[in-house]
Amino acid sequence: MPYIRKAVRRSLTVAVGAVVIATGGAAIAEVVTPEPVSSPSFNGPVYAVAYRGSTVFVGGNFTNAIVGGKSFARTRLAALDARTGALLDWQPSADANVRALAVAGDVVYAAGDFDNVNGTSRDAIAGLGAADGRLTPMRHTVLGQPNTIATGNGRLYVGGRITAVDGAPRGNLAAFSLADGTLDPWAPTTDDVVNAMAVTGRRVYLGGRFHKTNKVSSTLRLSAVDAASGALDTTFTAKPVSQVFGLAADSSGVYAALGGQGGRAVAYAPDGTTRWTRVFDGDAQAVATLDGTTYVGGHFDKACTTGNNGVKGVCTDGSVPRGKLAAVDAQGNLLPWAPQANGVVGVRQIATSPALGSISAVGDFTTVGAVSRKRYAAFAGGARRSESAPATGPVASYNFDSTIADGTFDDGSGHGHVLRAVTRNGGQVAMEPHGSGQALTFPPRCTGPECPRLVLQAAATDDLNPQAQPFRYGASVRLAAPPAGATGQDGQNILQKGYAAAGGQYKLQVDGVSGKPSCVLTDRTGDGSYLARSRSSIADDNWHTVECRRTGPTLAVVVDEKVQASVAVPAALSIDSEQPFSLGGKGVGVNNDQFHGALDDVWIHIG
């Protein structure tokens, strides 16, 4: 029977695990350095990685660790000093693949294809002393192949292709007590392979290629079950488009690494709605979060600048190099972090250490950048950045709560870009309560040359020209629903700097009929204009935050902190306009694209 079990496990080709991360959302995000730190290499694939304090544990199908050109025997299990990268004298051995690792207290748990660990019978699952590598008494008979393990809530959770444990039926999922190693009653089921899990205090997220969880058909590929009872959590209703290979979770929701036509990294809210998606030209196989940044690994070579790809995953709207590793911020923006690993399979798993501010990636790569890093690479903590703004703060900011006795509104950024009202045909500044302060209200809808017009303008200045730098701008917006029978385009400019044919332009506008906001960038040469339009309307007479982001080769529109759409823009696109910054329209002349709603908390960040 042991030979049959091993043959079944080894005949399966799924070689993925879980990275279980449970870090809370943070206002400050830290991006690790792109250059890998010093570390050993391995002479065979590394499938699994886990942190315990200042130690990193790895597992796979290697027989040697390589340090300074010398080989040291390590049979499918090894440990490193997370701070120095030194190989540690932790030397348990397994007789076949170690596919997953997890840590709880003083025990390192391993799962995989093995029948023996340290020369002693351990079928597919084993507990090892974190200090000495000695086996714990935990011992079970597993029919099938575990792919992923995770600890939490007093349990070791196991997922894969599993039909029984100790003769008790199991539908690809099982759990064991961390206290004494006994089989736990927790036993939800799936109808196909589980590739990954992520554990929180209340839920266990499951990812794989299954169609049903607990026999419920609306749980395709990604589901959540109760961490104690195993009951399906029907409030989580994610809809991934392809097989899930990796999962991570934090207080904001769950993050999934998907395969398919190309690959995807997707962030889901706790109810399963999609928060953001990043698309790559190959499978995403690993995902982890650290201090507000999501790290993605796989066998991709490029990240698509939009959500579109075609045959064999090729990015159809442009791409940027991201060899096997990429990083995404909390709003779904692709970050410049690009270590550039090689290989076909690439990165199989990523683990993070919040305490050290570092990450470790494992797989089948042999170089990272121009440095030899065979199948293991670690990245140390880098410079901190604010998710809400660059460290230098806004270059202009307006909350409209100051007095307007002199007809101006102060610039709260301290840069002195005061707004002055310009009116025509009886247009007037009007205010309305909003939050603990007040908001600015623009003239109501009107057609014809004599309609009242109002814009607020700051003096023309180079301070508000981003040129080719990354920058962001936005506002809180209230827009009423259009009147019955409204048709055609009713373009309304919320804020803008410059004109398309005069040094370039950036603009936030809204279609007053559909109510969909959009962001526009035009190069200073006037040769190209780029527009990202939201999929959702804001014309419901409620307040919404709307933001435009230019991050390298991408322009995105964000509504209520969710990325709605993005388009590729040339990395060299530059805006250098001599025109003033304005709110509410492009001017007070005819066809000024007058805004008809209310604005508050307008801001611009550059850099």
PDB file of C-alpha atoms in Angstrom, residues 2-262:
ATOM      1  CA  PRO A   2       2.765   2.609   0.724  1.00  0.00           C
ATOM      2  CA  TYR A   3       4.162   2.046  -2.780  1.00  0.00           C
ATOM      3  CA  ILE A   4       0.716   2.589  -4.322  1.00  0.00           C
ATOM      4  CA  ARG A   5       0.205   5.802  -2.379  1.00  0.00           C
ATOM      5  CA  LYS A   6       3.604   7.068  -3.426  1.00  0.00           C
ATOM      6  CA  ALA A   7       2.961   6.171  -7.059  1.00  0.00           C
ATOM      7  CA  VAL A   8      -0.348   8.020  -6.980  1.00  0.00           C
ATOM      8  CA  ARG A   9       1.279  11.090  -5.503  1.00  0.00           C
ATOM      9  CA  ARG A  10       4.214  11.081  -7.901  1.00  0.00           C
ATOM     10  CA  SER A  11       1.981  10.629 -10.937  1.00  0.00           C
ATOM     11  CA  LEU A  12       0.350  13.981 -10.298  1.00  0.00           C
ATOM     12  CA  THR A  13       1.872  17.004 -11.967  1.00  0.00           C
ATOM     13  CA  VAL A  14       0.540  19.755  -9.727  1.00  0.00           C
ATOM     14  CA  ALA A  15       3.525  21.079  -7.809  1.00  0.00           C
ATOM     15  CA  VAL A  16       2.239  24.077  -5.936  1.00  0.00           C
ATOM     16  CA  GLY A  17       1.871  25.125  -2.322  1.00  0.00           C
ATOM     17  CA  ALA A  18       0.417  27.897  -0.257  1.00  0.00           C
ATOM     18  CA  VAL A  19       1.944  31.028   1.102  1.00  0.00           C
ATOM     19  CA  VAL A  20      -0.179  31.829   4.132  1.00  0.00           C
ATOM     20  CA  ILE A  21       0.174  35.455   5.110  1.00  0.00           C
ATOM     21  CA  ALA A  22      -2.048  37.144   7.665  1.00  0.00           C
ATOM     22  CA  THR A  23      -0.807  40.689   7.918  1.00  0.00           C
ATOM     23  CA  GLY A  24      -3.204  43.533   8.513  1.00  0.00           C
ATOM     24  CA  GLY A  25      -3.631  46.428   6.137  1.00  0.00           C
ATOM     25  CA  ALA A  26      -1.147  49.215   6.754  1.00  0.00           C
ATOM     26  CA  ALA A  27      -1.055  52.901   5.936  1.00  0.00           C
ATOM     27  CA  ILE A  28       2.644  52.564   5.139  1.00  0.00           C
ATOM     28  CA  ALA A  29       3.824  50.113   2.507  1.00  0.00           C
ATOM     29  CA  GLU A  30       7.355  48.819   2.288  1.00  0.00           C
ATOM     30  CA  VAL A  31       8.775  47.569  -0.981  1.00  0.00           C
ATOM     31  CA  VAL A  32      11.757  45.264  -0.651  1.00  0.00           C
ATOM     32  CA  THR A  33      14.950  45.935  -2.576  1.00  0.00           C
ATOM     33  CA  PRO A  34      15.128  44.448  -6.097  1.00  0.00           C
ATOM     34  CA  GLU A  35      18.664  43.117  -5.567  1.00  0.00           C
ATOM     35  CA  PRO A  36      18.762  39.688  -3.863  1.00  0.00           C
ATOM     36  CA  VAL A  37      20.834  39.353  -0.705  1.00  0.00           C
ATOM     37  CA  SER A  38      23.504  36.692  -0.233  1.00  0.00           C
ATOM     38  CA  SER A  39      22.088  33.175   0.105  1.00  0.00           C
ATOM     39  CA  PRO A  40      22.804  29.506  -0.715  1.00  0.00           C
ATOM     40  CA  SER A  41      21.761  27.867  -3.977  1.00  0.00           C
ATOM     41  CA  PHE A  42      20.255  24.408  -4.409  1.00  0.00           C
ATOM     42  CA  ASN A  43      20.871  21.657  -6.958  1.00  0.00           C
ATOM     43  CA  GLY A  44      17.206  20.852  -7.533  1.00  0.00           C
ATOM     44  CA  PRO A  45      13.778  22.504  -7.510  1.00  0.00           C
ATOM     45  CA  VAL A  46      12.652  24.248  -4.339  1.00  0.00           C
ATOM     46  CA  TYR A  47       8.886  24.018  -3.895  1.00  0.00           C
ATOM     47  CA  ALA A  48       8.240  25.383  -0.400  1.00  0.00           C
ATOM     48  CA  VAL A  49       9.445  28.144   1.914  1.00  0.00           C
ATOM     49  CA  ALA A  50       8.414  29.393   5.364  1.00  0.00           C
ATOM     50  CA  TYR A  51       9.751  31.848   7.953  1.00  0.00           C
ATOM     51  CA  ARG A  52      10.125  31.306  11.698  1.00  0.00           C
ATOM     52  CA  GLY A  53      11.625  34.360  13.308  1.00  0.00           C
ATOM     53  CA  SER A  54      15.091  34.854  11.825  1.00  0.00           C
ATOM     54  CA  THR A  55      15.134  31.423  10.169  1.00  0.00           C
ATOM     55  CA  VAL A  56      13.947  30.476   6.697  1.00  0.00           C
ATOM     56  CA  PHE A  57      12.999  26.844   6.024  1.00  0.00           C
ATOM     57  CA  VAL A  58      12.902  25.440   2.492  1.00  0.00           C
ATOM     58  CA  GLY A  59      11.750  22.151   0.995  1.00  0.00           C
ATOM     59  CA  GLY A  60      11.805  20.610  -2.461  1.00  0.00           C
ATOM     60  CA  ASN A  61      13.602  17.968  -4.517  1.00  0.00           C
ATOM     61  CA  PHE A  62      17.240  18.952  -3.963  1.00  0.00           C
ATOM     62  CA  THR A  63      20.061  16.920  -2.415  1.00  0.00           C
ATOM     63  CA  ASN A  64      22.660  19.641  -1.922  1.00  0.00           C
ATOM     64  CA  ALA A  65      22.903  23.262  -0.865  1.00  0.00           C
ATOM     65  CA  ILE A  66      25.681  25.234  -2.531  1.00  0.00           C
ATOM     66  CA  VAL A  67      27.616  27.898  -0.649  1.00  0.00           C
ATOM     67  CA  GLY A  68      30.674  29.595  -2.109  1.00  0.00           C
ATOM     68  CA  GLY A  69      31.020  26.883  -4.732  1.00  0.00           C
ATOM     69  CA  LYS A  70      31.001  24.093  -2.150  1.00  0.00           C
ATOM     70  CA  SER A  71      28.215  21.527  -1.787  1.00  0.00           C
ATOM     71  CA  PHE A  72      26.637  20.595   1.530  1.00  0.00           C
ATOM     72  CA  ALA A  73      24.294  17.628   1.838  1.00  0.00           C
ATOM     73  CA  ARG A  74      20.700  18.698   2.370  1.00  0.00           C
ATOM     74  CA  THR A  75      18.112  16.117   1.353  1.00  0.00           C
ATOM     75  CA  ARG A  76      14.954  17.976   0.354  1.00  0.00           C
ATOM     76  CA  LEU A  77      14.909  20.065   3.557  1.00  0.00           C
ATOM     77  CA  ALA A  78      17.175  22.912   4.697  1.00  0.00           C
ATOM     78  CA  ALA A  79      17.275  26.062   6.836  1.00  0.00           C
ATOM     79  CA  LEU A  80      18.941  29.458   6.404  1.00  0.00           C
ATOM     80  CA  ASP A  81      19.645  32.453   8.595  1.00  0.00           C
ATOM     81  CA  ALA A  82      17.160  35.025   7.301  1.00  0.00           C
ATOM     82  CA  ARG A  83      19.404  37.959   8.220  1.00  0.00           C
ATOM     83  CA  THR A  84      22.766  36.756   6.869  1.00  0.00           C
ATOM     84  CA  GLY A  85      21.717  34.101   4.357  1.00  0.00           C
ATOM     85  CA  ALA A  86      24.050  31.563   6.013  1.00  0.00           C
ATOM     86  CA  LEU A  87      23.196  27.871   5.673  1.00  0.00           C
ATOM     87  CA  LEU A  88      22.218  26.456   9.073  1.00  0.00           C
ATOM     88  CA  ASP A  89      22.996  23.050  10.524  1.00  0.00           C
ATOM     89  CA  TRP A  90      19.376  21.841  10.296  1.00  0.00           C
ATOM     90  CA  GLN A  91      19.480  18.589   8.363  1.00  0.00           C
ATOM     91  CA  PRO A  92      16.364  16.421   8.395  1.00  0.00           C
ATOM     92  CA  SER A  93      15.916  14.366   5.227  1.00  0.00           C
ATOM     93  CA  ALA A  94      12.953  13.178   3.182  1.00  0.00           C
ATOM     94  CA  ASP A  95      12.950  10.349   0.624  1.00  0.00           C
ATOM     95  CA  ALA A  96      10.777  12.229  -1.915  1.00  0.00           C
ATOM     96  CA  ASN A  97       9.491  15.711  -2.765  1.00  0.00           C
ATOM     97  CA  VAL A  98       8.622  18.165  -0.021  1.00  0.00           C
ATOM     98  CA  ARG A  99       5.836  20.257  -1.552  1.00  0.00           C
ATOM     99  CA  ALA A 100       4.695  22.455   1.333  1.00  0.00           C
ATOM    100  CA  LEU A 101       5.927  23.822   4.659  1.00  0.00           C
ATOM    101  CA  ALA A 102       4.234  25.570   7.572  1.00  0.00           C
ATOM    102  CA  VAL A 103       5.403  26.640  11.018  1.00  0.00           C
ATOM    103  CA  ALA A 104       3.660  26.703  14.395  1.00  0.00           C
ATOM    104  CA  GLY A 105       5.580  27.367  17.591  1.00  0.00           C
ATOM    105  CA  ASP A 106       8.659  25.140  17.736  1.00  0.00           C
ATOM    106  CA  VAL A 107       7.482  22.770  14.989  1.00  0.00           C
ATOM    107  CA  VAL A 108       8.041  22.879  11.242  1.00  0.00           C
ATOM    108  CA  TYR A 109       5.415  20.886   9.348  1.00  0.00           C
ATOM    109  CA  ALA A 110       6.245  19.325   5.983  1.00  0.00           C
ATOM    110  CA  ALA A 111       3.959  17.722   3.410  1.00  0.00           C
ATOM    111  CA  GLY A 112       4.685  16.060   0.098  1.00  0.00           C
ATOM    112  CA  ASP A 113       5.362  12.770  -1.680  1.00  0.00           C
ATOM    113  CA  PHE A 114       7.609  11.184   0.941  1.00  0.00           C
ATOM    114  CA  ASP A 115       7.112   7.928   2.840  1.00  0.00           C
ATOM    115  CA  ASN A 116      10.094   8.380   5.153  1.00  0.00           C
ATOM    116  CA  VAL A 117      11.641  11.314   6.979  1.00  0.00           C
ATOM    117  CA  ASN A 118      14.933  10.923   8.833  1.00  0.00           C
ATOM    118  CA  GLY A 119      14.785   7.241   7.868  1.00  0.00           C
ATOM    119  CA  THR A 120      11.547   6.773   9.818  1.00  0.00           C
ATOM    120  CA  SER A 121       8.105   6.101   8.360  1.00  0.00           C
ATOM    121  CA  ARG A 122       6.141   9.300   7.843  1.00  0.00           C
ATOM    122  CA  ASP A 123       3.499   9.151   5.157  1.00  0.00           C
ATOM    123  CA  ALA A 124       3.119  12.485   3.322  1.00  0.00           C
ATOM    124  CA  ILE A 125       2.990  14.631   6.513  1.00  0.00           C
ATOM    125  CA  ALA A 126       5.565  15.120   9.240  1.00  0.00           C
ATOM    126  CA  GLY A 127       6.350  17.426  12.126  1.00  0.00           C
ATOM    127  CA  LEU A 128       9.990  18.429  12.731  1.00  0.00           C
ATOM    128  CA  GLY A 129      11.670  20.276  15.558  1.00  0.00           C
ATOM    129  CA  ALA A 130      12.503  23.792  14.398  1.00  0.00           C
ATOM    130  CA  ALA A 131      15.768  23.720  16.331  1.00  0.00           C
ATOM    131  CA  ASP A 132      17.030  20.155  15.823  1.00  0.00           C
ATOM    132  CA  GLY A 133      15.030  18.667  12.928  1.00  0.00           C
ATOM    133  CA  ARG A 134      13.868  15.693  15.008  1.00  0.00           C
ATOM    134  CA  LEU A 135      10.539  14.106  14.212  1.00  0.00           C
ATOM    135  CA  THR A 136       7.536  14.740  16.426  1.00  0.00           C
ATOM    136  CA  PRO A 137       5.241  11.806  17.287  1.00  0.00           C
ATOM    137  CA  MET A 138       2.700  12.965  14.678  1.00  0.00           C
ATOM    138  CA  ARG A 139       2.162  10.047  12.290  1.00  0.00           C
ATOM    139  CA  HIS A 140      -0.669   9.328   9.866  1.00  0.00           C
ATOM    140  CA  THR A 141      -1.525   7.367   6.756  1.00  0.00           C
ATOM    141  CA  VAL A 142      -2.525   9.656   3.890  1.00  0.00           C
ATOM    142  CA  LEU A 143      -4.073   8.338   0.694  1.00  0.00           C
ATOM    143  CA  GLY A 144      -3.272  10.893  -1.973  1.00  0.00           C
ATOM    144  CA  GLN A 145      -0.975  13.898  -2.415  1.00  0.00           C
ATOM    145  CA  PRO A 146      -0.935  16.968  -0.177  1.00  0.00           C
ATOM    146  CA  ASN A 147      -0.145  20.150  -2.110  1.00  0.00           C
ATOM    147  CA  THR A 148      -0.575  22.822   0.540  1.00  0.00           C
ATOM    148  CA  ILE A 149      -0.536  23.153   4.328  1.00  0.00           C
ATOM    149  CA  ALA A 150      -1.218  26.044   6.685  1.00  0.00           C
ATOM    150  CA  THR A 151      -1.434  26.571  10.434  1.00  0.00           C
ATOM    151  CA  GLY A 152      -3.934  28.572  12.448  1.00  0.00           C
ATOM    152  CA  ASN A 153      -6.766  28.274  14.936  1.00  0.00           C
ATOM    153  CA  GLY A 154      -5.033  25.389  16.708  1.00  0.00           C
ATOM    154  CA  ARG A 155      -4.931  23.293  13.534  1.00  0.00           C
ATOM    155  CA  LEU A 156      -2.676  22.174  10.724  1.00  0.00           C
ATOM    156  CA  TYR A 157      -4.828  22.454   7.606  1.00  0.00           C
ATOM    157  CA  VAL A 158      -3.956  20.262   4.597  1.00  0.00           C
ATOM    158  CA  GLY A 159      -5.202  20.445   1.018  1.00  0.00           C
ATOM    159  CA  GLY A 160      -4.433  18.590  -2.193  1.00  0.00           C
ATOM    160  CA  ARG A 161      -5.757  15.467  -3.847  1.00  0.00           C
ATOM    161  CA  ILE A 162      -6.625  13.384  -0.802  1.00  0.00           C
ATOM    162  CA  THR A 163      -9.234  10.645  -0.471  1.00  0.00           C
ATOM    163  CA  ALA A 164      -8.587   9.352   3.070  1.00  0.00           C
ATOM    164  CA  VAL A 165      -6.536   9.887   6.230  1.00  0.00           C
ATOM    165  CA  ASP A 166      -6.041   6.938   8.580  1.00  0.00           C
ATOM    166  CA  GLY A 167      -8.857   5.219   6.703  1.00  0.00           C
ATOM    167  CA  ALA A 168     -11.314   8.061   7.317  1.00  0.00           C
ATOM    168  CA  PRO A 169     -12.732   9.535   4.072  1.00  0.00           C
ATOM    169  CA  ARG A 170     -11.585  13.023   3.171  1.00  0.00           C
ATOM    170  CA  GLY A 171     -12.503  15.074   0.120  1.00  0.00           C
ATOM    171  CA  ASN A 172      -9.150  16.733  -0.689  1.00  0.00           C
ATOM    172  CA  LEU A 173      -9.033  18.533   2.679  1.00  0.00           C
ATOM    173  CA  ALA A 174      -8.084  17.538   6.219  1.00  0.00           C
ATOM    174  CA  ALA A 175      -6.860  19.030   9.475  1.00  0.00           C
ATOM    175  CA  PHE A 176      -4.816  17.928  12.470  1.00  0.00           C
ATOM    176  CA  SER A 177      -4.597  19.208  16.019  1.00  0.00           C
ATOM    177  CA  LEU A 178      -1.480  21.273  16.686  1.00  0.00           C
ATOM    178  CA  ALA A 179      -1.680  20.249  20.344  1.00  0.00           C
ATOM    179  CA  ASP A 180      -1.304  16.493  19.901  1.00  0.00           C
ATOM    180  CA  GLY A 181      -1.170  15.819  16.140  1.00  0.00           C
ATOM    181  CA  THR A 182      -4.429  13.868  16.028  1.00  0.00           C
ATOM    182  CA  LEU A 183      -6.806  13.951  13.057  1.00  0.00           C
ATOM    183  CA  ASP A 184      -9.330  16.786  13.473  1.00  0.00           C
ATOM    184  CA  PRO A 185     -13.050  16.466  12.581  1.00  0.00           C
ATOM    185  CA  TRP A 186     -12.684  19.471  10.208  1.00  0.00           C
ATOM    186  CA  ALA A 187     -13.494  17.967   6.822  1.00  0.00           C
ATOM    187  CA  PRO A 188     -14.984  20.168   4.102  1.00  0.00           C
ATOM    188  CA  THR A 189     -14.835  18.702   0.603  1.00  0.00           C
ATOM    189  CA  THR A 190     -14.043  19.719  -2.952  1.00  0.00           C
ATOM    190  CA  ASP A 191     -14.632  17.782  -6.156  1.00  0.00           C
ATOM    191  CA  ASP A 192     -11.108  18.315  -7.498  1.00  0.00           C
ATOM    192  CA  VAL A 193      -7.602  19.310  -6.482  1.00  0.00           C
ATOM    193  CA  VAL A 194      -6.892  21.996  -3.880  1.00  0.00           C
ATOM    194  CA  ASN A 195      -3.670  23.840  -4.754  1.00  0.00           C
ATOM    195  CA  ALA A 196      -3.542  26.541  -2.101  1.00  0.00           C
ATOM    196  CA  MET A 197      -4.986  27.743   1.195  1.00  0.00           C
ATOM    197  CA  ALA A 198      -4.891  30.942   3.219  1.00  0.00           C
ATOM    198  CA  VAL A 199      -5.989  31.000   6.847  1.00  0.00           C
ATOM    199  CA  THR A 200      -7.532  33.798   8.901  1.00  0.00           C
ATOM    200  CA  GLY A 201      -9.123  33.693  12.334  1.00  0.00           C
ATOM    201  CA  ARG A 202     -12.539  32.991  10.871  1.00  0.00           C
ATOM    202  CA  ARG A 203     -12.001  31.546   7.411  1.00  0.00           C
ATOM    203  CA  VAL A 204      -9.918  29.130   5.450  1.00  0.00           C
ATOM    204  CA  TYR A 205      -9.727  30.226   1.812  1.00  0.00           C
ATOM    205  CA  LEU A 206      -9.390  27.378  -0.692  1.00  0.00           C
ATOM    206  CA  GLY A 207      -8.006  27.652  -4.206  1.00  0.00           C
ATOM    207  CA  GLY A 208      -7.534  25.082  -6.950  1.00  0.00           C
ATOM    208  CA  ARG A 209      -9.205  23.615  -9.981  1.00  0.00           C
ATOM    209  CA  PHE A 210     -12.315  22.325  -8.240  1.00  0.00           C
ATOM    210  CA  HIS A 211     -15.886  23.122  -9.293  1.00  0.00           C
ATOM    211  CA  LYS A 212     -17.677  22.510  -6.004  1.00  0.00           C
ATOM    212  CA  THR A 213     -16.997  23.008  -2.313  1.00  0.00           C
ATOM    213  CA  ASN A 214     -19.179  20.993   0.054  1.00  0.00           C
ATOM    214  CA  LYS A 215     -21.126  19.968  -3.085  1.00  0.00           C
ATOM    215  CA  VAL A 216     -22.195  23.567  -3.812  1.00  0.00           C
ATOM    216  CA  SER A 217     -21.739  24.429  -7.497  1.00  0.00           C
ATOM    217  CA  SER A 218     -21.287  28.200  -7.083  1.00  0.00           C
ATOM    218  CA  THR A 219     -17.802  27.777  -5.611  1.00  0.00           C
ATOM    219  CA  LEU A 220     -15.694  27.403  -8.738  1.00  0.00           C
ATOM    220  CA  ARG A 221     -11.914  27.451  -8.081  1.00  0.00           C
ATOM    221  CA  LEU A 222     -11.989  29.740  -5.023  1.00  0.00           C
ATOM    222  CA  SER A 223     -14.107  29.467  -1.901  1.00  0.00           C
ATOM    223  CA  ALA A 224     -14.097  30.101   1.834  1.00  0.00           C
ATOM    224  CA  VAL A 225     -15.044  27.707   4.615  1.00  0.00           C
ATOM    225  CA  ASP A 226     -15.409  28.182   8.345  1.00  0.00           C
ATOM    226  CA  ALA A 227     -12.071  27.698  10.082  1.00  0.00           C
ATOM    227  CA  ALA A 228     -13.661  25.655  12.906  1.00  0.00           C
ATOM    228  CA  SER A 229     -16.587  23.777  11.372  1.00  0.00           C
ATOM    229  CA  GLY A 230     -15.632  23.552   7.700  1.00  0.00           C
ATOM    230  CA  ALA A 231     -19.060  24.880   6.677  1.00  0.00           C
ATOM    231  CA  LEU A 232     -19.153  26.799   3.410  1.00  0.00           C
ATOM    232  CA  ASP A 233     -19.117  30.566   3.888  1.00  0.00           C
ATOM    233  CA  THR A 234     -21.778  31.644   1.416  1.00  0.00           C
ATOM    234  CA  THR A 235     -21.038  35.357   1.925  1.00  0.00           C
ATOM    235  CA  PHE A 236     -17.807  34.945  -0.073  1.00  0.00           C
ATOM    236  CA  THR A 237     -18.604  34.707  -3.796  1.00  0.00           C
ATOM    237  CA  ALA A 238     -15.425  35.196  -5.820  1.00  0.00           C
ATOM    238  CA  LYS A 239     -15.437  34.245  -9.507  1.00  0.00           C
ATOM    239  CA  PRO A 240     -11.862  33.550 -10.705  1.00  0.00           C
ATOM    240  CA  VAL A 241     -11.581  32.992 -14.441  1.00  0.00           C
ATOM    241  CA  SER A 242      -9.025  30.179 -14.234  1.00  0.00           C
ATOM    242  CA  GLN A 243      -7.260  27.741 -11.915  1.00  0.00           C
ATOM    243  CA  VAL A 244      -5.952  29.145  -8.628  1.00  0.00           C
ATOM    244  CA  PHE A 245      -2.336  28.236  -7.828  1.00  0.00           C
ATOM    245  CA  GLY A 246      -1.551  30.442  -4.821  1.00  0.00           C
ATOM    246  CA  LEU A 247      -3.362  32.370  -2.076  1.00  0.00           C
ATOM    247  CA  ALA A 248      -2.591  34.913   0.637  1.00  0.00           C
ATOM    248  CA  ALA A 249      -4.935  36.764   2.974  1.00  0.00           C
ATOM    249  CA  ASP A 250      -4.964  39.850   5.165  1.00  0.00           C
ATOM    250  CA  SER A 251      -7.588  42.089   6.744  1.00  0.00           C
ATOM    251  CA  SER A 252      -8.480  43.586   3.331  1.00  0.00           C
ATOM    252  CA  GLY A 253      -9.418  40.219   1.812  1.00  0.00           C
ATOM    253  CA  VAL A 254      -7.687  37.487  -0.159  1.00  0.00           C
ATOM    254  CA  TYR A 255      -5.144  37.553  -2.993  1.00  0.00           C
ATOM    255  CA  ALA A 256      -5.050  34.854  -5.665  1.00  0.00           C
ATOM    256  CA  ALA A 257      -2.433  33.794  -8.215  1.00  0.00           C
ATOM    257  CA  LEU A 258      -4.182  32.423 -11.312  1.00  0.00           C
ATOM    258  CA  GLY A 259      -3.148  30.564 -14.442  1.00  0.00           C
ATOM    259  CA  GLY A 260      -5.087  30.507 -17.686  1.00  0.00           C
ATOM    260  CA  GLN A 261      -4.520  32.484 -20.870  1.00  0.00           C
ATOM    261  CA  GLY A 262      -1.574  34.308 -19.453  1.00  0.00           C
TER     262      GLY A 262
END
